[in-house]
């Protein structure tokens, strides 16, 4: 038993509860939040290091052994995602200190952020399909509060749509779990995999796969189920957008990845082909949206959809190289999306608008902001040697090697179009004639720039250090490619 597993869940949970009692003392909330988030990073790093050297770690809650009790499982993939989540949460909190505003801070902003992290880290760590639903609900309830906190008209309007969609998807999730349990008689994810392999009825398994794809597709925003995302993610302030864009959709992507490699690998001719078609359409839809809008928030939001498609195309190809590329790209995209949303938040704080047609010449007064955005944009598009290149290259190469030419070509072309969409912001917003903005002197740009600059530096180091981190990422992909490793570690068989 490894007790470290539970700390990235337990620490933010306790922190959130404690912070409720300091609702009106903002400085205490900030200090407790920052210290707690830093401790979670340290613990998450220790856990990832332990998994890399000693293999998959498990913890049987209440000492009920798997598959009878609730098991937390930390393989290389989940430990890396928990570590990345912890870093992004810390960056968003530091950014929030000077941007979110006292009105939100006094109405439980920091406790709710920590509860959100409980849900995200729990979803990445649980080895029980029903508790995946529970952690999803913790994450979603927190996101409802963060979305509506502030009470602006657009937030209230979009929160209604966001809640309705997620209530429906949660109901479908319960139905899918119940249907799955009726077939296999267990909720432990490793045991489900064993039972499904023994079931023999591929028709029922295929129906289950499609049902779970709909559930997680709604949460992960794949085509055509992404319709709720652009408006909902547009409404909240920058640090909340960063948390949503970097983490929430990625929990859906992770769930598809986990279930389609651990449960539904028996009829890949249908299920994974369907996933591949939807992934390609998701990329195309995201690119069209990113090119169609001149609102800088909408451009980056639609690039979330593009990344979801790229990752899931890698999963659908289902080779060791494509899975390695998908994991590489998943971690890269979580980091760089957070950085870009925080950078866009600074632009909006300076200019008071997100309309690209009303912004120009920012690089004259804010060269640090401009060049940080430029590097982040190149990383997003996968320009070598930055972080997006290695993962996308492996996905494309695996696509061509398995004769999935259309998908590989779409992924390749999406890099150019994503680059174009982001460079529109850089060229239009940072170059050209400088303008005077009403409240730009009130924006604490130097302080706000710290968090996205660190995340962008991480993207550079992640890209330059591809060879160094490859064994770690490869270990994460190996568990996906060979589900027996996960099953053996959990069930001790």
mmCIF file of C-alpha atoms in Angstrom, residues 95 339-340 342-351 362-363 365-376 426 429-430 445-446 448-449 452-453 456:
data_model
loop_
_atom_site.group_PDB
_atom_site.id
_atom_site.type_symbol
_atom_site.label_atom_id
_atom_site.label_comp_id
_atom_site.label_asym_id
_atom_site.label_seq_id
_atom_site.Cartn_x
_atom_site.Cartn_y
_atom_site.Cartn_z
ATOM 1 C CA UNK A 95 -2.245 34.613 -11.068
ATOM 2 C CA UNK A 339 -0.324 29.566 -20.265
ATOM 3 C CA UNK A 340 -2.236 30.987 -23.239
ATOM 4 C CA UNK A 342 -3.434 33.474 -18.601
ATOM 5 C CA UNK A 343 -1.619 35.514 -21.261
ATOM 6 C CA UNK A 344 -4.922 36.427 -22.894
ATOM 7 C CA UNK A 345 -6.169 37.488 -19.483
ATOM 8 C CA UNK A 346 -3.301 39.981 -19.303
ATOM 9 C CA UNK A 347 -4.119 41.343 -22.766
ATOM 10 C CA UNK A 348 -7.746 41.842 -21.724
ATOM 11 C CA UNK A 349 -6.674 43.483 -18.442
ATOM 12 C CA UNK A 350 -4.590 45.994 -20.432
ATOM 13 C CA UNK A 351 -6.995 46.713 -23.269
ATOM 14 C CA UNK A 362 1.116 46.105 -27.438
ATOM 15 C CA UNK A 363 4.687 44.974 -27.973
ATOM 16 C CA UNK A 365 5.050 48.819 -24.047
ATOM 17 C CA UNK A 366 4.921 45.126 -23.125
ATOM 18 C CA UNK A 367 7.726 43.284 -24.959
ATOM 19 C CA UNK A 368 7.916 40.564 -22.278
ATOM 20 C CA UNK A 369 4.239 39.785 -22.720
ATOM 21 C CA UNK A 370 4.552 39.821 -26.508
ATOM 22 C CA UNK A 371 7.479 37.440 -26.782
ATOM 23 C CA UNK A 372 6.110 35.092 -24.135
ATOM 24 C CA UNK A 373 2.894 34.871 -26.144
ATOM 25 C CA UNK A 374 4.907 34.293 -29.332
ATOM 26 C CA UNK A 375 6.807 31.349 -27.822
ATOM 27 C CA UNK A 376 3.610 29.896 -26.329
ATOM 28 C CA UNK A 426 0.429 38.076 -32.230
ATOM 29 C CA UNK A 429 -2.496 42.565 -31.319
ATOM 30 C CA UNK A 430 1.191 43.155 -30.644
ATOM 31 C CA UNK A 445 1.317 43.189 -15.846
ATOM 32 C CA UNK A 446 4.679 42.264 -14.306
ATOM 33 C CA UNK A 448 0.482 38.637 -13.773
ATOM 34 C CA UNK A 449 3.170 37.618 -16.258
ATOM 35 C CA UNK A 452 2.274 32.165 -17.707
ATOM 36 C CA UNK A 453 5.999 32.859 -18.214
ATOM 37 C CA UNK A 456 5.825 28.784 -21.145
#
